[in-house]
mmCIF file of C-alpha atoms in Angstrom:
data_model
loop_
_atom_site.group_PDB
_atom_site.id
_atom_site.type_symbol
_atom_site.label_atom_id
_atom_site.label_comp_id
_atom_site.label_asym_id
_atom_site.label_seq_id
_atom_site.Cartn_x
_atom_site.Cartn_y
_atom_site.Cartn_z
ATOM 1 C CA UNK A 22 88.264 152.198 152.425
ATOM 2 C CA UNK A 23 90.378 149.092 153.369
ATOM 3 C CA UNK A 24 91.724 148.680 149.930
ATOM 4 C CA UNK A 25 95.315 147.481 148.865
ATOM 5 C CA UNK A 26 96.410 149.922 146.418
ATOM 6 C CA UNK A 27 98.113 148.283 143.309
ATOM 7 C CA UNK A 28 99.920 150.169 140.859
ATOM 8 C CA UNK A 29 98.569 150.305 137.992
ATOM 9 C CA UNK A 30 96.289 152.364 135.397
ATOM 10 C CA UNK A 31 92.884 151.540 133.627
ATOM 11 C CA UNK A 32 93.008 152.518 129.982
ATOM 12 C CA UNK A 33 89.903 152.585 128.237
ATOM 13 C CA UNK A 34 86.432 153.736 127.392
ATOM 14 C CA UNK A 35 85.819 152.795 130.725
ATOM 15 C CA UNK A 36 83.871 149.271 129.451
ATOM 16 C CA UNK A 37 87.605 148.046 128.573
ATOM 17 C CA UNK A 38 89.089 147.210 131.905
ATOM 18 C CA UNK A 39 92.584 146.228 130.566
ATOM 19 C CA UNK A 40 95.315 147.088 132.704
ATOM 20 C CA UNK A 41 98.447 148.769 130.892
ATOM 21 C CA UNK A 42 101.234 150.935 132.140
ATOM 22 C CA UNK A 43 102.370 150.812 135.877
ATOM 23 C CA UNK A 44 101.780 154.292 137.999
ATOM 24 C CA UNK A 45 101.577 154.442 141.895
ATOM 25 C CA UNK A 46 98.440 155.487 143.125
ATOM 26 C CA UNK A 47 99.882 156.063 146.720
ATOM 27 C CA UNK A 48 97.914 159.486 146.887
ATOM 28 C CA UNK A 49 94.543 157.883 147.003
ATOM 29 C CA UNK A 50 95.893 156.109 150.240
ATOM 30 C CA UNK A 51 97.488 159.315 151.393
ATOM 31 C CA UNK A 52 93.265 161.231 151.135
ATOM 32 C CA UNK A 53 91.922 157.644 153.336
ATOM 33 C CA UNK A 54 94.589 158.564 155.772
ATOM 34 C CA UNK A 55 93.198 162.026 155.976
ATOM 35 C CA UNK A 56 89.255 160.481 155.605
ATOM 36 C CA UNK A 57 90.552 158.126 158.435
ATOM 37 C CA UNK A 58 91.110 161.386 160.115
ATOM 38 C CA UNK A 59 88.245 162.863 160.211
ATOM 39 C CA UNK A 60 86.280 160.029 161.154
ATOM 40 C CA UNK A 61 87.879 160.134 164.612
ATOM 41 C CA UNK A 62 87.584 163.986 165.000
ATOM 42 C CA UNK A 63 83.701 163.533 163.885
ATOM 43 C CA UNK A 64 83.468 160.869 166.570
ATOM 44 C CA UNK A 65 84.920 162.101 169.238
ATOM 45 C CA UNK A 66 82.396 165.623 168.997
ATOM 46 C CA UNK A 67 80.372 163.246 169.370
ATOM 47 C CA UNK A 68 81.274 162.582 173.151
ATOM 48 C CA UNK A 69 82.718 166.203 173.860
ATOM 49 C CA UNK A 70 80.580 168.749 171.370
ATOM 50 C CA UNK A 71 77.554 166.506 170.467
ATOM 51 C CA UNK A 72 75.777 169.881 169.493
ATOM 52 C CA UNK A 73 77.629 170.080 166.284
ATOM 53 C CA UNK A 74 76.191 166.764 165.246
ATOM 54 C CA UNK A 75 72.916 167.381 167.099
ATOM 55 C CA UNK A 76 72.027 163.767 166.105
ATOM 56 C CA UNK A 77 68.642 164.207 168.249
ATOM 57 C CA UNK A 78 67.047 166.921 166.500
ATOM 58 C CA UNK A 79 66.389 169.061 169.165
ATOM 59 C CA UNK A 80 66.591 172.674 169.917
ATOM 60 C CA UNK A 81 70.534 173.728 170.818
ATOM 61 C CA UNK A 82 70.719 175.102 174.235
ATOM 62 C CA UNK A 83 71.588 179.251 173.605
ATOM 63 C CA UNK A 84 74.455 178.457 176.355
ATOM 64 C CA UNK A 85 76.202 176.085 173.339
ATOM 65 C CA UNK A 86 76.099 179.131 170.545
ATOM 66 C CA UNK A 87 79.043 178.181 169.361
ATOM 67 C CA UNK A 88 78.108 174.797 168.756
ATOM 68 C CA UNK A 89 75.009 176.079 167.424
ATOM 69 C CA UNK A 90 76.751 178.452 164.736
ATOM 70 C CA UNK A 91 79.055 175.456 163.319
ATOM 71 C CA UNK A 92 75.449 172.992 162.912
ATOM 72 C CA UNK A 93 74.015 175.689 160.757
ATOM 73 C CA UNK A 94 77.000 176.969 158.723
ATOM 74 C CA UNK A 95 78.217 174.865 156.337
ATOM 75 C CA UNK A 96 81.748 174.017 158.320
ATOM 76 C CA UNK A 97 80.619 170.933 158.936
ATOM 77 C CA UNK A 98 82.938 169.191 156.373
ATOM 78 C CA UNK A 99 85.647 169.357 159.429
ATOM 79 C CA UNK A 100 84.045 166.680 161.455
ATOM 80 C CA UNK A 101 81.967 164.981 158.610
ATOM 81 C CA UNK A 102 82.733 161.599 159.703
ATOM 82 C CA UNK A 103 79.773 160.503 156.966
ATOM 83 C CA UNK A 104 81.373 162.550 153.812
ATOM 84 C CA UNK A 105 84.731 160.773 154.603
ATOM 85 C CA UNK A 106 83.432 156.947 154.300
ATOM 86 C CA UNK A 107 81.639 158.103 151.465
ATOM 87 C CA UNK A 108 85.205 158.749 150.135
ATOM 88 C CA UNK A 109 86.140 155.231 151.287
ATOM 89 C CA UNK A 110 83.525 154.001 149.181
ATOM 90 C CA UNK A 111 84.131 155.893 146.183
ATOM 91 C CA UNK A 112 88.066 154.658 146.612
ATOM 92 C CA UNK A 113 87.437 151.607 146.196
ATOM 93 C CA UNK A 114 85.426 151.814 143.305
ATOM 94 C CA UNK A 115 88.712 153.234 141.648
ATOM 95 C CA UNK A 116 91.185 151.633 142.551
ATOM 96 C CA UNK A 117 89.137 147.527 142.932
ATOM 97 C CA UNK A 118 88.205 148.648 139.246
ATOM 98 C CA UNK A 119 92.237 149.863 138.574
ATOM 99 C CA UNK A 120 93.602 146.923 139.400
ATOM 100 C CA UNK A 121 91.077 144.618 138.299
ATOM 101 C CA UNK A 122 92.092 141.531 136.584
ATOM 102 C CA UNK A 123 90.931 138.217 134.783
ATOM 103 C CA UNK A 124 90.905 135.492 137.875
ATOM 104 C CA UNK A 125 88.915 133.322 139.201
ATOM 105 C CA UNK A 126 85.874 135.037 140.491
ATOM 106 C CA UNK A 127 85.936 132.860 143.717
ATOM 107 C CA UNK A 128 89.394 133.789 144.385
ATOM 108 C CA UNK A 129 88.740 137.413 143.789
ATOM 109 C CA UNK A 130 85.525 137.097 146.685
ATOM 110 C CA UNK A 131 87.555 134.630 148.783
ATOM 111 C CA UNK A 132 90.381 137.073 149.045
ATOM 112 C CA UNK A 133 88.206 140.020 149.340
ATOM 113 C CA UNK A 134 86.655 138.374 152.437
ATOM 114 C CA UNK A 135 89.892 137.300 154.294
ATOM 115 C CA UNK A 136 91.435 140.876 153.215
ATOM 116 C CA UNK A 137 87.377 142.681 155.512
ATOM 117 C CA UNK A 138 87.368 139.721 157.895
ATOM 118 C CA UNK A 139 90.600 139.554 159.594
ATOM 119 C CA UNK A 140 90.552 143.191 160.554
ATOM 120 C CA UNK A 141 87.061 143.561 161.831
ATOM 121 C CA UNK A 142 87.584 140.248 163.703
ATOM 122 C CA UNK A 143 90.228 141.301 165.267
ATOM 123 C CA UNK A 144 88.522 145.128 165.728
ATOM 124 C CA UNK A 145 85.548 142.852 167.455
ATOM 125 C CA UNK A 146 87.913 141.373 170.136
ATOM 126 C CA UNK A 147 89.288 144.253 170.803
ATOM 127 C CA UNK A 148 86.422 145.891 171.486
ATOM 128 C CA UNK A 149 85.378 143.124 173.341
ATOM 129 C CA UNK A 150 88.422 143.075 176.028
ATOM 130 C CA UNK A 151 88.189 146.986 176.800
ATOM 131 C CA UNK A 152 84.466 146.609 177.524
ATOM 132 C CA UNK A 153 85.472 143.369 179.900
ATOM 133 C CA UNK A 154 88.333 145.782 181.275
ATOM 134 C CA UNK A 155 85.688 148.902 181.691
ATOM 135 C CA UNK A 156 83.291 146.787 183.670
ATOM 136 C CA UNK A 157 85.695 144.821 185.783
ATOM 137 C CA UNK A 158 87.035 148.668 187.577
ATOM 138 C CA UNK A 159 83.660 149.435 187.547
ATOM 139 C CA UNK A 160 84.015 152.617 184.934
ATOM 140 C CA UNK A 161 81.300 153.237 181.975
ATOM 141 C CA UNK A 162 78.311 153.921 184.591
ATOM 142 C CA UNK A 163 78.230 157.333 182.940
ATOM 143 C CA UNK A 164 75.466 157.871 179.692
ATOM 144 C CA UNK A 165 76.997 158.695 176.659
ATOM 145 C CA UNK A 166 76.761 157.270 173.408
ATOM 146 C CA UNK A 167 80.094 155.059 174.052
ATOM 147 C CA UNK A 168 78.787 153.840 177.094
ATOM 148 C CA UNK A 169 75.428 153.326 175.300
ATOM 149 C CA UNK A 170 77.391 151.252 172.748
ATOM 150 C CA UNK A 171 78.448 148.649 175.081
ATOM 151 C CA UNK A 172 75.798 147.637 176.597
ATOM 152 C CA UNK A 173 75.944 144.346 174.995
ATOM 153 C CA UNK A 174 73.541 141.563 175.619
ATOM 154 C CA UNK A 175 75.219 138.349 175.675
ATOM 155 C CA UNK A 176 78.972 139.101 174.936
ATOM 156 C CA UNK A 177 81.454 136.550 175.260
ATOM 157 C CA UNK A 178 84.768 136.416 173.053
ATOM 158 C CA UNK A 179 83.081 133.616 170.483
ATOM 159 C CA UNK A 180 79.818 136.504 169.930
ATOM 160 C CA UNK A 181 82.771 138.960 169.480
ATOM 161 C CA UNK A 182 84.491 136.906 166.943
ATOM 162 C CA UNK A 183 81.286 136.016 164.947
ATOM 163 C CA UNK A 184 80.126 139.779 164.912
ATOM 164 C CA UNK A 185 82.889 140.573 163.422
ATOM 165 C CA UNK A 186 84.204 137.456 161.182
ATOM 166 C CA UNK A 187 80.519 137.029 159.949
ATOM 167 C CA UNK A 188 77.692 139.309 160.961
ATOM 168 C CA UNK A 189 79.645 143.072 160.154
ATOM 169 C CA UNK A 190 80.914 141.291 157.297
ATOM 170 C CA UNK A 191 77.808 139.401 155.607
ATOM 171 C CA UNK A 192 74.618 141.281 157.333
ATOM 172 C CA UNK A 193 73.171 143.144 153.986
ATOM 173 C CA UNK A 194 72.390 146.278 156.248
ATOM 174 C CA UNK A 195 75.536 146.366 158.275
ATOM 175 C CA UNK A 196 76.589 145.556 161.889
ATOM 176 C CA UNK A 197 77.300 148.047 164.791
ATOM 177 C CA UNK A 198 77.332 145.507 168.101
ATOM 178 C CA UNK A 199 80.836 145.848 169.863
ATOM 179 C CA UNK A 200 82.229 148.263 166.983
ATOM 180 C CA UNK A 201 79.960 150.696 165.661
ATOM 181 C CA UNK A 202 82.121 151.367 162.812
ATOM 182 C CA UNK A 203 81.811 148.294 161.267
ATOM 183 C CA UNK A 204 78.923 149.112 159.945
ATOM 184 C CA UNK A 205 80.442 149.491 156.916
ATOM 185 C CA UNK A 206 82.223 146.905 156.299
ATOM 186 C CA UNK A 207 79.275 144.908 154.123
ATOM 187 C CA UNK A 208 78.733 147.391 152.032
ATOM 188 C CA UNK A 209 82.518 147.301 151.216
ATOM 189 C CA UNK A 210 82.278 143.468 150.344
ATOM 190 C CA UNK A 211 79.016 143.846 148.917
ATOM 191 C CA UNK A 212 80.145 146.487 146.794
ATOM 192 C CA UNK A 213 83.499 144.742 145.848
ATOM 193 C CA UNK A 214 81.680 141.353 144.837
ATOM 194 C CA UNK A 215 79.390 143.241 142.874
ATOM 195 C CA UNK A 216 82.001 145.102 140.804
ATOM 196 C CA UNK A 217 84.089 141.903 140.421
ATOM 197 C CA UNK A 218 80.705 140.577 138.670
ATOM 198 C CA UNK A 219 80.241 143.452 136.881
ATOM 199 C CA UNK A 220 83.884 143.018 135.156
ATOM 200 C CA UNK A 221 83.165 139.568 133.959
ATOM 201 C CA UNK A 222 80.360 141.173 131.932
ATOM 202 C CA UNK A 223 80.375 142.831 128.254
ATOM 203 C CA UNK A 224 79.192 146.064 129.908
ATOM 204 C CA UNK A 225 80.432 146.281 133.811
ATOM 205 C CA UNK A 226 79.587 149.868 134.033
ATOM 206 C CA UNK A 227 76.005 149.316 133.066
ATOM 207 C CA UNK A 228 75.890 146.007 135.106
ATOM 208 C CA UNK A 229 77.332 147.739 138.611
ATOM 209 C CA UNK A 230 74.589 150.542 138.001
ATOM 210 C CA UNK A 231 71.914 147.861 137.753
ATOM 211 C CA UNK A 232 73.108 146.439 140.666
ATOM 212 C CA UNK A 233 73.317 149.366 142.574
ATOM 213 C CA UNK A 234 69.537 150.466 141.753
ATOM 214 C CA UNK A 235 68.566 146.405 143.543
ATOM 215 C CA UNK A 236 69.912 147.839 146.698
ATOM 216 C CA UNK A 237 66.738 149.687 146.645
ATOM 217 C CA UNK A 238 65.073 146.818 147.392
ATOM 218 C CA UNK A 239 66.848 146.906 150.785
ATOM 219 C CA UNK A 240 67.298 150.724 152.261
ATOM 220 C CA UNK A 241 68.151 153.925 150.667
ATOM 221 C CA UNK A 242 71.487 154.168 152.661
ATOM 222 C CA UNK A 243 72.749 150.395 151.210
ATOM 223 C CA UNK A 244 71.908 151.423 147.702
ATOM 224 C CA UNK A 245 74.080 154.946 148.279
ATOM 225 C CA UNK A 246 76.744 153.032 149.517
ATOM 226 C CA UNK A 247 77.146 150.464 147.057
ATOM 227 C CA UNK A 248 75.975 153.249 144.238
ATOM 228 C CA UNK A 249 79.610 155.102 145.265
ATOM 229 C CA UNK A 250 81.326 151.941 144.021
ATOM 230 C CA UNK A 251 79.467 152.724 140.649
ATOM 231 C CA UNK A 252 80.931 155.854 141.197
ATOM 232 C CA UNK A 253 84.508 155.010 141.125
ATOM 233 C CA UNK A 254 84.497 152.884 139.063
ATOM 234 C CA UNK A 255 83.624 155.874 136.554
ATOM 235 C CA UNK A 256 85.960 158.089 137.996
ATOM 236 C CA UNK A 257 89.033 155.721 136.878
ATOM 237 C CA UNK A 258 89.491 157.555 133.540
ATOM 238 C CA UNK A 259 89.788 160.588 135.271
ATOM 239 C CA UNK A 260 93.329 159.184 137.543
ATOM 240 C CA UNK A 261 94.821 159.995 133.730
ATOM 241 C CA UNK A 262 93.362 163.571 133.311
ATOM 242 C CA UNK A 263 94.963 167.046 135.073
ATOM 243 C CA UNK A 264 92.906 169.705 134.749
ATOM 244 C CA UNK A 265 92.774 173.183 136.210
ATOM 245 C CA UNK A 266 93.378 174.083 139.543
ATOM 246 C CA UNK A 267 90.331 176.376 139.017
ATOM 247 C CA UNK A 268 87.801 173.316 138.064
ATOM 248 C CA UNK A 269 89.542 170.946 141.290
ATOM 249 C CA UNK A 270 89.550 173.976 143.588
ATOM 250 C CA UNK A 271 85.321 174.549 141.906
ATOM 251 C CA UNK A 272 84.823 171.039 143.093
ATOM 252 C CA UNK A 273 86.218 170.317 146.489
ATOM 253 C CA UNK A 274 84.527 173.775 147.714
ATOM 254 C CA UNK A 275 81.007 172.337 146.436
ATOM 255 C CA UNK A 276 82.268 168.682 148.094
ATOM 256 C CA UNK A 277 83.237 170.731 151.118
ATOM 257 C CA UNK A 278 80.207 172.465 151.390
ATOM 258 C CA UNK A 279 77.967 169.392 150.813
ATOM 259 C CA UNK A 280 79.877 167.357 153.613
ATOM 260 C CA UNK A 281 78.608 170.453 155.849
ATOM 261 C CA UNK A 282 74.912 169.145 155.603
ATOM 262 C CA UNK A 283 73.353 168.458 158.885
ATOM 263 C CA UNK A 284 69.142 167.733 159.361
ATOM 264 C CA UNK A 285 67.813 171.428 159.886
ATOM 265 C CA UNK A 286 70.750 173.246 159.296
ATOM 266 C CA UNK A 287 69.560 176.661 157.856
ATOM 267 C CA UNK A 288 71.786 176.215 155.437
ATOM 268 C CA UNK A 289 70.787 173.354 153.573
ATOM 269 C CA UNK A 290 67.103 174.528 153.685
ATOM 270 C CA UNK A 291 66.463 174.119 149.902
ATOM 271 C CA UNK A 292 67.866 170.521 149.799
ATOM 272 C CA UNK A 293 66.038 169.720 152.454
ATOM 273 C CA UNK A 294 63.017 170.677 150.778
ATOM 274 C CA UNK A 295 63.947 168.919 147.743
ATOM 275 C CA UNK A 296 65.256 165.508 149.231
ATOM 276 C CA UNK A 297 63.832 165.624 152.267
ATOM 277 C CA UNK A 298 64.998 162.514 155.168
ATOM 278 C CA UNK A 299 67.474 161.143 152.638
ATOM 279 C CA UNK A 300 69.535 164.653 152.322
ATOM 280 C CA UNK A 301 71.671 164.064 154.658
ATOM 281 C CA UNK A 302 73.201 160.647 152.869
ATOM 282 C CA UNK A 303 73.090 161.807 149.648
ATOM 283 C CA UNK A 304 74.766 165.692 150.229
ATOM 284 C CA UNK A 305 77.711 163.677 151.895
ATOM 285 C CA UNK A 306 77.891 161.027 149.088
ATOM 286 C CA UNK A 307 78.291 163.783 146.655
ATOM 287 C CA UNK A 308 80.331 165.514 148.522
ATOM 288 C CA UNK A 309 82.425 162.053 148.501
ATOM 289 C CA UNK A 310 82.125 162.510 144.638
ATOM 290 C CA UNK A 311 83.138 165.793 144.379
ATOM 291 C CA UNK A 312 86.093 165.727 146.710
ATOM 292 C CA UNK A 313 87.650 162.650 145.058
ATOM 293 C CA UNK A 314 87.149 163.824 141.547
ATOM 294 C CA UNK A 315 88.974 167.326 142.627
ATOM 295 C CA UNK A 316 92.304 165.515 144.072
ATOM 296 C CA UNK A 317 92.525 163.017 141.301
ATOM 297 C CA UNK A 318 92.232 165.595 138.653
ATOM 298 C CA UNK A 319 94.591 168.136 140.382
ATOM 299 C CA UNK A 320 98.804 167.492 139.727
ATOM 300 C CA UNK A 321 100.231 169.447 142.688
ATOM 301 C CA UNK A 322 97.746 167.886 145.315
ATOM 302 C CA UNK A 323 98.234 164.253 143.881
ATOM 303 C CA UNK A 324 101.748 165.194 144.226
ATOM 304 C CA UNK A 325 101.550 166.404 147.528
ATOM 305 C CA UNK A 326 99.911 163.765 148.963
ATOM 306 C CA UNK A 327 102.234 161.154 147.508
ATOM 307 C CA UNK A 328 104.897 162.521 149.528
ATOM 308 C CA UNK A 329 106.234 159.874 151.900
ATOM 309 C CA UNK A 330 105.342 161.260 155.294
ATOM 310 C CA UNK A 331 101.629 161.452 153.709
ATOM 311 C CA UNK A 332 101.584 157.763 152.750
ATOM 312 C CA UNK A 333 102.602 156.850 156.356
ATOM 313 C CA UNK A 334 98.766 158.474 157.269
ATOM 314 C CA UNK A 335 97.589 156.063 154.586
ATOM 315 C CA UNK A 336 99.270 152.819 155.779
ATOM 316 C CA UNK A 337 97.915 153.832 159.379
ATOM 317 C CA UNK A 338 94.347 154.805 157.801
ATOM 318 C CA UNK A 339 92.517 151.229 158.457
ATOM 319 C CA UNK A 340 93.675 150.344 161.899
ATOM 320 C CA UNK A 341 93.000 154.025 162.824
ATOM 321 C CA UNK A 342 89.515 153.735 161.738
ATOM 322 C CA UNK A 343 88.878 150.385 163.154
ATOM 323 C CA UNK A 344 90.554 150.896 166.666
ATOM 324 C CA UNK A 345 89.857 154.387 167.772
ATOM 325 C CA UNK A 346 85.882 153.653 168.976
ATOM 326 C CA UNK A 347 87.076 151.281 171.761
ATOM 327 C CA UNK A 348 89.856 153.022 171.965
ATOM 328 C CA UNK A 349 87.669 156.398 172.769
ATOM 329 C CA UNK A 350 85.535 154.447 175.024
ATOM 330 C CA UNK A 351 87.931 153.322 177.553
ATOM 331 C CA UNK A 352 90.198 156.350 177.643
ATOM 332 C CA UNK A 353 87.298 158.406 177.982
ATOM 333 C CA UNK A 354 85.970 156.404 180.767
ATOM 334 C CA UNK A 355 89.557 156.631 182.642
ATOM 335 C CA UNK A 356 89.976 160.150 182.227
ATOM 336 C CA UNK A 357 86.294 161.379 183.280
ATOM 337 C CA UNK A 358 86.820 158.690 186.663
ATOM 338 C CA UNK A 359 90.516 159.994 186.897
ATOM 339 C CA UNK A 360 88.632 163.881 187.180
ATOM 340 C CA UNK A 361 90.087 164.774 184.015
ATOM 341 C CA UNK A 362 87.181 167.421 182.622
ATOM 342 C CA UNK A 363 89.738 169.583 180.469
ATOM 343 C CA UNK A 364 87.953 168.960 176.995
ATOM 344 C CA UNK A 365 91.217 169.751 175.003
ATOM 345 C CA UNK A 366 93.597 167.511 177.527
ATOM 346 C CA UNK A 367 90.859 165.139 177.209
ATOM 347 C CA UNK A 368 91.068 164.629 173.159
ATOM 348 C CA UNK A 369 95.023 165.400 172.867
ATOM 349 C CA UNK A 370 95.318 162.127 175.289
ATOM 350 C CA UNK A 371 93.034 159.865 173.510
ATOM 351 C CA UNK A 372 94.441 161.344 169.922
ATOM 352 C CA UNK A 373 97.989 160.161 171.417
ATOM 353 C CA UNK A 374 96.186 156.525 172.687
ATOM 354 C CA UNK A 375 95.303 155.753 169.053
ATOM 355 C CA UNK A 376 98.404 156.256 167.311
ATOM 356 C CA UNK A 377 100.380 153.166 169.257
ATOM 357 C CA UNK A 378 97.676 150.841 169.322
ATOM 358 C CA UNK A 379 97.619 151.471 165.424
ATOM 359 C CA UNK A 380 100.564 150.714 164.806
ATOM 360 C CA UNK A 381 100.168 147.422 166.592
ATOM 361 C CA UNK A 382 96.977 146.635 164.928
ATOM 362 C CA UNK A 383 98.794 147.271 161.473
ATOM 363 C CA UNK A 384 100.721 143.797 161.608
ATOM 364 C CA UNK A 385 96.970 142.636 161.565
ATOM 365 C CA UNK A 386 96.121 144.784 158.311
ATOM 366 C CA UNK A 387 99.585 143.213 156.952
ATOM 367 C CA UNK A 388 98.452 139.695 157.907
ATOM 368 C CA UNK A 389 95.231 139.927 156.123
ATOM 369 C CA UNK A 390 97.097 141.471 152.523
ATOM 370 C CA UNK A 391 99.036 138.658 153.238
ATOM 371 C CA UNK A 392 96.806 135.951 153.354
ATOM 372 C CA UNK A 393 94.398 137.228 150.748
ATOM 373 C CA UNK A 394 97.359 137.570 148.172
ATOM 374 C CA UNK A 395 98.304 134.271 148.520
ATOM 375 C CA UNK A 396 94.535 133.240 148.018
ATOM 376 C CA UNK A 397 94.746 135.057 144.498
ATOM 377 C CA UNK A 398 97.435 133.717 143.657
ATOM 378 C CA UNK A 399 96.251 129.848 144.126
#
């Protein structure tokens, strides 16, 4: 998901990575603005609806019907945090293998890290200080899953820094202490170093699906997400190719209606029974896949979406994502001490908390394009 967006378009069979004519690409970042989106809506039902995601797997009190009807129809896909960093995967698949070029292989990984490592550093501090300001006014007693998520055992700032410069960044199966979001930040450098080796190969695209298929080897849910770089990278052809609005609207209803999936939601009874404990991750992977493939292929929604005011949601999309979980955690905390039980006050003020510290955290995104360009550039 945290990808700088170059350019530029593949040309090819799709084993020919050359890079020829120059085309922004500013729509992709416009849909990981929206993704970015929907992770924070997903996670904060979490905290205020936690029915709808029923992560427990237990029976829905009938007093939350509503709640109920939403887990079992397939209108899931408006809070599928899961489906949307599935998209962040697939994204950078495209555009890592767009703008792909012939340098050093260090330099490419060396940049790569700087560009993940700065950010979730810096997302681990953060976190870090609001849990420090949470327990010094005594707020956070109350059990919920943010609360839950900071009861760290040994925090200090230096545990902060290394779970985020080093552990969330190089721990094959992902880190969640002090940001739980950062769990996906390995498979975003694993899956980036992989397809950086696959290019230097005769055949990348049969390389990065041998890869992919090793992550077996570690859990299902690695191999998914690195399999979505695979993905991508097979989608770039299609950045070239407008079809119908009949085939892209076909294909983001079935990606909408995969995203729905939830465990024993009656309506995703026959994939359950075919894929069993793994069809949750895969339904939202595809529905990655299918929602991707549906704006890239689609002129008026690729030119919607590289409107401006669209591509400001895009610039915002990686601080949003890495900010808003401390960010929901403290505000939480002081409205629910403060008496504040309105739910829709409630998630208009925290929606309005995220947006400034965003921005600030963006001059941290900036730094680390910064730095890493000037690594590639060595």
């Amino acid at each position: 998901m945290n990808i700088e967006i170059k350019p530029s378009l593949i040309l090819g069979n799709g084993e020919n990575h050359a890079v020829t004519n120059y085309k922004k690409l500013g729509y992709l970042d416009s849909l990981r603005g929206f993704a970015s989106i929907i992770v924070v809506i997903s996670h904060l039902t979490l905290l205020y609806f936690p029915y709808l995601h029923n992560v427990k797997n237990i029976p829905i009190p009938s007093e939350n019907y509503i709640q109920s009807w939403f887990y079992n129809n397939p209108l899931g896909f408006l809070y599928s945090g899961s489906a949307a960093v599935y998209i962040f995967f697939i994204m950078s698949g495209i555009v890592l293998s767009i703008s792909m070029s012939n340098r050093n292989l260090f330099k490419l990984i060396s940049s790569r890290y700087i560009r993940l490592a700065i950010p979730a550093c810096s997302a681990c501090v953060l976190a870090y200080f609001c849990m420090i300001l949470m327990n010094g006014i005594g707020y956070g007693e109350i059990d919920n899953i943010y609360n839950n998520s900071f009861e760290i055992e040994n925090a200090s700032l230096l545990n902060s820094i290394y779970y985020g410069a080093i552990r969330s960044i190089f721990h094959i199966k992902g880190s969640m202490k002090y940001n739980p979001v950062l769990w996906t930040m390995a498979i975003e450098f694993y899956g980036s170093i992989l397809l950086y080796i696959a290019y230097k190969t005769k055949r990348p695209r049969i390389a990065m699906f041998v890869f992919s298929v090793l992550f077996l080897l570690v859990n299902v849910n690695t191999f998914i997400g690195i399999f979505c770089f695979f993905i991508g990278m097979n989608m770039t052809n299609l950045v070239k190719l407008e079809k119908s609005n009949k085939l892209s609207l076909l294909l983001l209803i079935i990606g909408l209606y995969f995203a729905g999936v939830h465990v024993n939601s009656y309506s995703y009874t026959l994939f359950l029974d075919i894929l069993g404990k793994h069809t949750y991750t895969v339904l939202n992977a595809l529905s990655g896949a299918f929602v991707v493939s549906s704006i890239i292929i689609n002129k008026n929604m690729k030119s919607l979406l590289s409107k401006n005011a669209m591509q400001v949601l895009g610039k915002l999309s990686f601080p949003i994502y890495l900010v808003h979980w401390p960010i929901i955690y403290v505000m939480s905390n002081i409205l629910i001490e403060n008496k504040i039980h309105n739910i829709p006050l409630s998630i208009s003020i925290i929606l309005i908390s995220i947006i400034p510290v965003s921005i600030i955290f963006l001059k941290v995104d900036k730094l680390a394009i910064k730095i890493a360009r000037k690594i590639k550039s060595i």
